[in-house]
PDB file of C-alpha atoms and ligand atoms in Angstrom:
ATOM      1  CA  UNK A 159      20.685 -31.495 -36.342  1.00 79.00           C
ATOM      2  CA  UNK A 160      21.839 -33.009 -33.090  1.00 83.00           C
ATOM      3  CA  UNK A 161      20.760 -31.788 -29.729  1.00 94.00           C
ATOM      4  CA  UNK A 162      21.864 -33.451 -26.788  1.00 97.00           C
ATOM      5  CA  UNK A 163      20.713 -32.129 -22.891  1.00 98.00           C
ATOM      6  CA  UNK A 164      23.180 -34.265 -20.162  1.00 98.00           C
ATOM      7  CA  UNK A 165      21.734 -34.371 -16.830  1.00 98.00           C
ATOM      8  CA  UNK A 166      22.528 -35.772 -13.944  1.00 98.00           C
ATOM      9  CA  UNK A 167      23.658 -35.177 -10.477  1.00 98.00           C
ATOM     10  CA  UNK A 168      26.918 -33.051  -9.253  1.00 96.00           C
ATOM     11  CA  UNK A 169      29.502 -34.049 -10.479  1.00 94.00           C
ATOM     12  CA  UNK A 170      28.742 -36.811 -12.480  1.00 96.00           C
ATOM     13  CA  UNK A 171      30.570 -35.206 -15.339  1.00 95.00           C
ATOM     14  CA  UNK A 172      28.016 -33.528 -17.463  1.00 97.00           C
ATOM     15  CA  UNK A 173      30.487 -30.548 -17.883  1.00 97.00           C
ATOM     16  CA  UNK A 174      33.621 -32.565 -18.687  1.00 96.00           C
ATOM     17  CA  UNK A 175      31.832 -35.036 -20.801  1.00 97.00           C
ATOM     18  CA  UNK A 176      29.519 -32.242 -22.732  1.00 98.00           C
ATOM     19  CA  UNK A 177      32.514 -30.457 -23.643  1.00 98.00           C
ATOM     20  CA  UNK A 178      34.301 -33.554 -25.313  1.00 97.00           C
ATOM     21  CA  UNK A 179      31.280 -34.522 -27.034  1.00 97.00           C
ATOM     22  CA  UNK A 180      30.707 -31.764 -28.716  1.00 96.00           C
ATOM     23  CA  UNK A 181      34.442 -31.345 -29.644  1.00 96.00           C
ATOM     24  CA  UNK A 182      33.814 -34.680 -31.363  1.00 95.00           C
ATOM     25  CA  UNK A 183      30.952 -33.787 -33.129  1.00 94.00           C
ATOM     26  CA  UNK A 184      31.818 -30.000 -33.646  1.00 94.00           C
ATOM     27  CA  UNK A 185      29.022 -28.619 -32.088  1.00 95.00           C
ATOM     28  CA  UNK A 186      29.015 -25.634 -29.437  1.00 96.00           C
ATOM     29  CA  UNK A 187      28.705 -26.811 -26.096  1.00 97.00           C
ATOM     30  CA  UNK A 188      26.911 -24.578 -23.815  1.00 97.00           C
ATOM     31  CA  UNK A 189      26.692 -24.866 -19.651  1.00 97.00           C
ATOM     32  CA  UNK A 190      23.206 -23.586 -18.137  1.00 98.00           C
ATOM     33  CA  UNK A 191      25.154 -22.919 -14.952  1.00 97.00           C
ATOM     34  CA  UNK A 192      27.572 -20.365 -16.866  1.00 97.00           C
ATOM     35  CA  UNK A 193      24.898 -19.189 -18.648  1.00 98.00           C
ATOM     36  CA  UNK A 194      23.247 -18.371 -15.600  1.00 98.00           C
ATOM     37  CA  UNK A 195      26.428 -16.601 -14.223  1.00 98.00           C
ATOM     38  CA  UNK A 196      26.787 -14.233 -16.834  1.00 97.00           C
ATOM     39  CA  UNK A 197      23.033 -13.409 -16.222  1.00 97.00           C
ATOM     40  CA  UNK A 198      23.371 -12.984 -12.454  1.00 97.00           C
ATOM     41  CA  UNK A 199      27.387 -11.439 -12.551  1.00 97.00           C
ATOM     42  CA  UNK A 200      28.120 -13.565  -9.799  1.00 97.00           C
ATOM     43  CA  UNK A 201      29.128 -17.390  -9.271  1.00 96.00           C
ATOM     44  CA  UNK A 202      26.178 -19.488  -8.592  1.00 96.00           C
ATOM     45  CA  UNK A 203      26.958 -19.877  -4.905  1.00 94.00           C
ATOM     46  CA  UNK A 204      26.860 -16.377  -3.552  1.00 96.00           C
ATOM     47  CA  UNK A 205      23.130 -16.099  -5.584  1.00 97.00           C
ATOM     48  CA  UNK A 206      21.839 -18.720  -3.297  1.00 94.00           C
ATOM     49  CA  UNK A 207      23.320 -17.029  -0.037  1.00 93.00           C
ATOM     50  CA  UNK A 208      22.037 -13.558  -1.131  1.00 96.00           C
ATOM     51  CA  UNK A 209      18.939 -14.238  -3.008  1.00 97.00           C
ATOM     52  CA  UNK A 210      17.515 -17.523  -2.009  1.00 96.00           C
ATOM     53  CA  UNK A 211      17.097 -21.329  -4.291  1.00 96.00           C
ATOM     54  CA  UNK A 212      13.477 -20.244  -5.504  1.00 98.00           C
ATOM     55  CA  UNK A 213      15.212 -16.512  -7.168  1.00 98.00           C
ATOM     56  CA  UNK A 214      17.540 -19.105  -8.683  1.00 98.00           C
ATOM     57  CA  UNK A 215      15.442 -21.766 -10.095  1.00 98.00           C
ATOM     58  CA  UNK A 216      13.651 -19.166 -11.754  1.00 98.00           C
ATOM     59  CA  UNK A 217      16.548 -18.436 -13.666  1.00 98.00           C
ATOM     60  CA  UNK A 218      17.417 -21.283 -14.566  1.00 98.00           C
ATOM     61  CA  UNK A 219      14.311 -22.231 -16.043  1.00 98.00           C
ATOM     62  CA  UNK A 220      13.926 -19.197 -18.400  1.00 98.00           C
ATOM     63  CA  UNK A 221      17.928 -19.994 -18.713  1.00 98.00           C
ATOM     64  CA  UNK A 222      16.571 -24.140 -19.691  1.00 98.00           C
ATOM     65  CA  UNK A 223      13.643 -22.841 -22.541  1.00 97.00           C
ATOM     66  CA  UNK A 224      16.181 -20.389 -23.951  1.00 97.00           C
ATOM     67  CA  UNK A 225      18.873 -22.926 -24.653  1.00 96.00           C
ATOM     68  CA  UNK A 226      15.991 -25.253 -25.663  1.00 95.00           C
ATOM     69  CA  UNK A 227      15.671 -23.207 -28.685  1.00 90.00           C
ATOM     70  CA  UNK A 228      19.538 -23.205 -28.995  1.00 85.00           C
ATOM     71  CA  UNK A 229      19.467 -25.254 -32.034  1.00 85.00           C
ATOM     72  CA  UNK A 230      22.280 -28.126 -33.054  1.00 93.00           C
ATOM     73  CA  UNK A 231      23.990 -28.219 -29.705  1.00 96.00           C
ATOM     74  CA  UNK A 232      25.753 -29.812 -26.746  1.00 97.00           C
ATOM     75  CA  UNK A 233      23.938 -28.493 -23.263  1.00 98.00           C
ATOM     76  CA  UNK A 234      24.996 -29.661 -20.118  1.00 98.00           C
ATOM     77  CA  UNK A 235      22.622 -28.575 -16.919  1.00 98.00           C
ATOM     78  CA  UNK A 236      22.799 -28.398 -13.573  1.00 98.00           C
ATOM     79  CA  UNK A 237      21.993 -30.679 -10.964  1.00 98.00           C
ATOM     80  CA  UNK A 238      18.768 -29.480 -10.350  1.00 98.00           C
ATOM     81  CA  UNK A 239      17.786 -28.724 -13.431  1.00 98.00           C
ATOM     82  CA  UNK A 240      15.135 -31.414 -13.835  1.00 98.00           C
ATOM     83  CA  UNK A 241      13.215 -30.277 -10.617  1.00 98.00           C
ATOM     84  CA  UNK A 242      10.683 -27.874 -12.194  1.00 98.00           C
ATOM     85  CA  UNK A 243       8.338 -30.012 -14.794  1.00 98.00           C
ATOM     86  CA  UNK A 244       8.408 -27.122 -17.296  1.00 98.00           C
ATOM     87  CA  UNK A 245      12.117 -28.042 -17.654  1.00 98.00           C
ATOM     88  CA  UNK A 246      11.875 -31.785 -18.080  1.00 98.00           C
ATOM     89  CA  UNK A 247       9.366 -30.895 -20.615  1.00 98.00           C
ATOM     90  CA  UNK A 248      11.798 -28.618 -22.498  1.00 97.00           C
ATOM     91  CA  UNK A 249      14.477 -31.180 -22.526  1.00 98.00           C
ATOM     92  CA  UNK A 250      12.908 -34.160 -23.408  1.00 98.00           C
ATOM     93  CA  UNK A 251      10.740 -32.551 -25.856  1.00 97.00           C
ATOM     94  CA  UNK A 252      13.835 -30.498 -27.493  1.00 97.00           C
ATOM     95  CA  UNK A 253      16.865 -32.838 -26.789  1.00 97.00           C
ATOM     96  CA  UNK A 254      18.085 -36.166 -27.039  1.00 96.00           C
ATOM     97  CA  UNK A 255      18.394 -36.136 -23.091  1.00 98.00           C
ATOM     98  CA  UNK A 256      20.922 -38.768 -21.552  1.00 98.00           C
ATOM     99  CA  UNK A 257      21.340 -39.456 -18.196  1.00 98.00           C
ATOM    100  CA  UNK A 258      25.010 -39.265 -16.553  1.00 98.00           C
ATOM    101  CA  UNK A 259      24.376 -41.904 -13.599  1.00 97.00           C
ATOM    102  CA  UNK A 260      26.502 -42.427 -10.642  1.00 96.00           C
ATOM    103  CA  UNK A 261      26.002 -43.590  -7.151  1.00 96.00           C
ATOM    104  CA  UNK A 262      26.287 -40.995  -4.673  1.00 97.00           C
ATOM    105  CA  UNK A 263      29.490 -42.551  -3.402  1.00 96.00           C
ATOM    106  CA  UNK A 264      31.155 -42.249  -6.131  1.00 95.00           C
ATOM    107  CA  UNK A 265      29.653 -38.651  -6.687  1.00 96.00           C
ATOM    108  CA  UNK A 266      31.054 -37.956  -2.938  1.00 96.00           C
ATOM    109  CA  UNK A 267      34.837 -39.373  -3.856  1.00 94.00           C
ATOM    110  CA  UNK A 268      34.800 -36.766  -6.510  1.00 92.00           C
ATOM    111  CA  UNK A 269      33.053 -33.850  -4.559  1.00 93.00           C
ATOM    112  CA  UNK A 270      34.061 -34.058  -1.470  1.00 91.00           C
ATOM    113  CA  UNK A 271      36.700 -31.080  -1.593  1.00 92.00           C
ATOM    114  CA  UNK A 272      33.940 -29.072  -3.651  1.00 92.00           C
ATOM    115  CA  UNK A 273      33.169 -25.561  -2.245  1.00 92.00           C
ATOM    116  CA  UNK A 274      30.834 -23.936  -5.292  1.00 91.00           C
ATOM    117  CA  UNK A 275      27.981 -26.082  -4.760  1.00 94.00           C
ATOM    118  CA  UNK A 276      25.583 -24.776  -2.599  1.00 92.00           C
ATOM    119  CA  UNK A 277      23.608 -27.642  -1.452  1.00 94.00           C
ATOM    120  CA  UNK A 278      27.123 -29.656  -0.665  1.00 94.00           C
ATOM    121  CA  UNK A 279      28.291 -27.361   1.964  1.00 93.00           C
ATOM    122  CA  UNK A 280      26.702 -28.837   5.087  1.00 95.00           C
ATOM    123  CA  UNK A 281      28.110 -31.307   7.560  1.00 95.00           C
ATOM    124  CA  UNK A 282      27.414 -34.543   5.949  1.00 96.00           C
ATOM    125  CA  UNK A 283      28.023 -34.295   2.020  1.00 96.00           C
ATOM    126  CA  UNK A 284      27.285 -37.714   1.209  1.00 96.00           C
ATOM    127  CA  UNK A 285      23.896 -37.973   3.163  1.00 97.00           C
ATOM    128  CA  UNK A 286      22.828 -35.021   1.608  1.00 97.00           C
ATOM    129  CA  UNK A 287      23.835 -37.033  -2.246  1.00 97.00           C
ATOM    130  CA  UNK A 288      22.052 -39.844  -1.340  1.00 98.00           C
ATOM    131  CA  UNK A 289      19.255 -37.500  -0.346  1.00 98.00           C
ATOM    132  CA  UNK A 290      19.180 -36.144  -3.327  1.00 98.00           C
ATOM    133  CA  UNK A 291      19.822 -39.434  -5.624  1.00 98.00           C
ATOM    134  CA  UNK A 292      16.644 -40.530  -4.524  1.00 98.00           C
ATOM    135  CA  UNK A 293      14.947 -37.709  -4.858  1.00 98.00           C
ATOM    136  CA  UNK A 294      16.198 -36.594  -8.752  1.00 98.00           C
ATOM    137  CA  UNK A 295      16.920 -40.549 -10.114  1.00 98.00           C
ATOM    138  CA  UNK A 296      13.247 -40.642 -10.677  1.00 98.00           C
ATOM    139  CA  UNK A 297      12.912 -37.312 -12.585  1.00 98.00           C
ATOM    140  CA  UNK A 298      16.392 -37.956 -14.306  1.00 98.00           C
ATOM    141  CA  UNK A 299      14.962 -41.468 -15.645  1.00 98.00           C
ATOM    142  CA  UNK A 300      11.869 -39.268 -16.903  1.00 98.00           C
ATOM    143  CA  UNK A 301      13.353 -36.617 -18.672  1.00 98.00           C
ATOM    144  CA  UNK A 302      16.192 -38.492 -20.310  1.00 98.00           C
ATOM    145  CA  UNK A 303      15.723 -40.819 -23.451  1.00 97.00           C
ATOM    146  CA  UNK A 304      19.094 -43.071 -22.401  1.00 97.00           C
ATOM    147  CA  UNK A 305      20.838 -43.395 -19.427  1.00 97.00           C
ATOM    148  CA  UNK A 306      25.119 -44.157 -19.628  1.00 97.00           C
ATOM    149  CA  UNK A 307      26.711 -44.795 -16.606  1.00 95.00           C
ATOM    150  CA  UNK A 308      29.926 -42.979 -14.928  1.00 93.00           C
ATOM    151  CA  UNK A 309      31.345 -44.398 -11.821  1.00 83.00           C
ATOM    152  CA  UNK A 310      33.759 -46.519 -12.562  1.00 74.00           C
ATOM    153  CA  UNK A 311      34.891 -45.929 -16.432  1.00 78.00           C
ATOM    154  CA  UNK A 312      37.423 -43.091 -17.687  1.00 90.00           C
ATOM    155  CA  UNK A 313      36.645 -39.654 -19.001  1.00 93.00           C
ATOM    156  CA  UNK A 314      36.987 -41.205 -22.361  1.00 94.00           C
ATOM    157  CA  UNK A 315      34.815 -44.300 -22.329  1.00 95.00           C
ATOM    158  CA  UNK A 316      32.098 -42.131 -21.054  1.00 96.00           C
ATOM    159  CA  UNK A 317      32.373 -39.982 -23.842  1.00 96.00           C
ATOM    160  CA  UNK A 318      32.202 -43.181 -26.189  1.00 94.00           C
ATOM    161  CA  UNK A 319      29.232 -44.388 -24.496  1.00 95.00           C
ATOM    162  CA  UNK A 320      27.533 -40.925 -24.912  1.00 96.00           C
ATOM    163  CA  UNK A 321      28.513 -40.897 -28.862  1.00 95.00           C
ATOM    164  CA  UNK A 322      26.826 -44.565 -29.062  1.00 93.00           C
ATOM    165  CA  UNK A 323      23.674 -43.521 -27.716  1.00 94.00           C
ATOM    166  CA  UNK A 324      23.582 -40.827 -29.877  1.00 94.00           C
ATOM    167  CA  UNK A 325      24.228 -42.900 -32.945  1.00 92.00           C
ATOM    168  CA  UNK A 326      21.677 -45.356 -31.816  1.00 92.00           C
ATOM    169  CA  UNK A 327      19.024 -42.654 -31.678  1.00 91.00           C
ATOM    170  CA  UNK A 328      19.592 -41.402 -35.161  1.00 89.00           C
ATOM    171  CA  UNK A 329      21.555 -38.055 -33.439  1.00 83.00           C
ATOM    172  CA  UNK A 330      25.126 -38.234 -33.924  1.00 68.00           C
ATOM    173  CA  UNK A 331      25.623 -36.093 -37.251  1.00 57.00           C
ATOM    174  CA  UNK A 332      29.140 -36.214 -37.746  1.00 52.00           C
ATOM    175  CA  UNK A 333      31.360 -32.984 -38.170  1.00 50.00           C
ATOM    176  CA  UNK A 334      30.037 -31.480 -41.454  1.00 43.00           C
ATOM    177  CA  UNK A 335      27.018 -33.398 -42.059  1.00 39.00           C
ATOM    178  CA  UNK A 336      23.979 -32.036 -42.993  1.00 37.00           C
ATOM    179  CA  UNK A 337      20.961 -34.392 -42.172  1.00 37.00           C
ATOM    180  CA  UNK A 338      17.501 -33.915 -41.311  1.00 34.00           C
ATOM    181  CA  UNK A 339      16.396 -33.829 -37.899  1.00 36.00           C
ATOM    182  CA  UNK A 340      15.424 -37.539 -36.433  1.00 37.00           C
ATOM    183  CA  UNK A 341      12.746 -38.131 -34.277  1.00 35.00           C
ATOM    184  CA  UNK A 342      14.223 -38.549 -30.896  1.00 34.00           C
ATOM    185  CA  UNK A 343      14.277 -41.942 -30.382  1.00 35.00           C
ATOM    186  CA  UNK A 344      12.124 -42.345 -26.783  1.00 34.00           C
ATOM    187  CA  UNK A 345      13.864 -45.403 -25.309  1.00 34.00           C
ATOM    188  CA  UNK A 346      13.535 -48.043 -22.301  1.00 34.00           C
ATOM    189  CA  UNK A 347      16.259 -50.181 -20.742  1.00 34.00           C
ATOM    190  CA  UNK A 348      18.301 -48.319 -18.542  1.00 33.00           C
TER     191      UNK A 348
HETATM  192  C1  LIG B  80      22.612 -27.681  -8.324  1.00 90.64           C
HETATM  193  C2  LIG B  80      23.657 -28.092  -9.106  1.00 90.64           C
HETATM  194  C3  LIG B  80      24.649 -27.158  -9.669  1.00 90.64           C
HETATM  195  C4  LIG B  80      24.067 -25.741  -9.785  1.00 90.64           C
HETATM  196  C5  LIG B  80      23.452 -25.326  -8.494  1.00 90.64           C
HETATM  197  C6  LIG B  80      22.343 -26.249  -8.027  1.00 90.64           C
HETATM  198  C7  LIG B  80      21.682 -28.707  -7.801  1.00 90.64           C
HETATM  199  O1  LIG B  80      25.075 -27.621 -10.942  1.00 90.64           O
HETATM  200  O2  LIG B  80      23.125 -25.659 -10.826  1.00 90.64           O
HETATM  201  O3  LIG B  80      24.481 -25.282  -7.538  1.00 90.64           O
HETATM  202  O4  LIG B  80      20.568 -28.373  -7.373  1.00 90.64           O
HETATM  203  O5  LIG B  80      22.051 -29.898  -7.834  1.00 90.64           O
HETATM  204  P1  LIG B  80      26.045 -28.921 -11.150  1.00 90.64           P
HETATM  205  O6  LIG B  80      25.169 -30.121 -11.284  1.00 90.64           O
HETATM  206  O7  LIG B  80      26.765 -28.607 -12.406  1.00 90.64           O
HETATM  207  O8  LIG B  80      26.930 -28.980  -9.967  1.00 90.64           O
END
C-alpha cells in the first residue's frame, strides 16, 4: 500500500505535484489545508486573523494523525506542518515522507503575488522565506525519508523524481497492484 506525506515550504509544489502523483499511481490525493477548511468553514487565512496560529495548529495536528490513518494515499501538508513533533512523528512513522526543496528565492518568484498565506503578507516576503527556510529545513530533513528538489525543473520532472523515490523505497505500487506493505525505506543522502 503506498503512502506518501510531501512537505515542504509554500509553494514548493506539494499541492500541484501530490495531485499528479497520485493520478499516476491512482491513489486519492488528499490536502491537510482543505481538509482543514472544510473543518473550520472558512479559508485558512481569515482563521489566523480571527482565531490566532496556536487555534490553528491545533487543527491541523488532529487534521495530520487523522490522515495518518488515511490508508494507501497521496497527502500533501502545509507549510508548517512539521512544526509540532507529534506531527513529524505521524508522518515519518506512517508515510514515505519526501521533501519538496527549494530555495526561498525561488519560493518568492512563485509567491510573491500570493494573498492566502498568512505568514507571507508582511512587508518583506522573501526575508520572512528565508526566515522560515532556516527554521523548517532542519525539521523537513527529519521528518522526510528523501528529499527531491524543485527550483529549477518542470512540473513534470518533479513528478518523475517523486515516482523514483518512491520506487526506490519499495512504495510505488502501480495502478491495480496489490502488494504488501514495505518497510519504509529510512534513507540518507539528500
Ligand atoms: C503555512 C502554510 C500553509 C497553511 C498555513 C500555514 C505555514 O500551507 O498551512 O497558511 O506555516 O507555512 P502551504 O504550505 O500549502 O502554503
Amino acid at each position: 500500500m503506498t503512502a506518501l506525506a510531501l512537505v515542504g515550504l509554500p509553494g514548493s509544489g506539494k499541492s500541484a505535484i501530490g495531485r499528479r502523483v497520485a493520478g499516476r499511481l491512482d491513489l486519492p490525493f488528499l490536502d491537510s489545508d482543505t481538509v482543514i477548511e472544510q473543518r473550520i468553514g472558512c479559508s485558512i487565512r481569515e482563521f489566523f486573523e480571527r482565531e490566532g496560529e496556536t487555534r490553528f495548529r491545533d487543527i491541523e495536528e488532529e487534521v495530520i494523525a487523522e490522515l495518518a490513518h488515511a490508508g494507501g494515499a497521496v497527502v500533501a501538508t502545509g507549510g508548517g506542518a512539521v512544526l509540532r513533533p507529534a506531527n513529524r512523528r505521524q508522518l515519518h512513522e506512517h508515510f514515505h515522507v519526501i521533501y519538496l526543496r527549494s530555495t526561498p528565492e525561488d519560493l518568492y518568484r512563485r509567491l510573491r503575488h500570493d494573498v492566502k498565506r498568512p505568514l507571507l503578507q508582511v512587508a518583506d516576503p522573501l526575508g520572512r522565506l528565508r526566515e522560515l527556510h532556516a527554521a523548517r529545513d532542519p525539521l523537513y530533513r527529519e521528518t522526510a525519508h528523501d528529499a527531491v528538489d524543485t527550483g529549477r525543473p518542470s512540473l513534470g520532472a518533479v513528478v518523475q523524481a517523486v515516482l523514483v523515490r518512491l520506487e526506490a523505497a519499495g512504495q510505488a505500487v502501480p495502478a491495480g497492484g496489490d502488494t504488501a506493505p514495505q518497510p519504509l525505506a529510512a534513507r540518507t543522502g539528500r
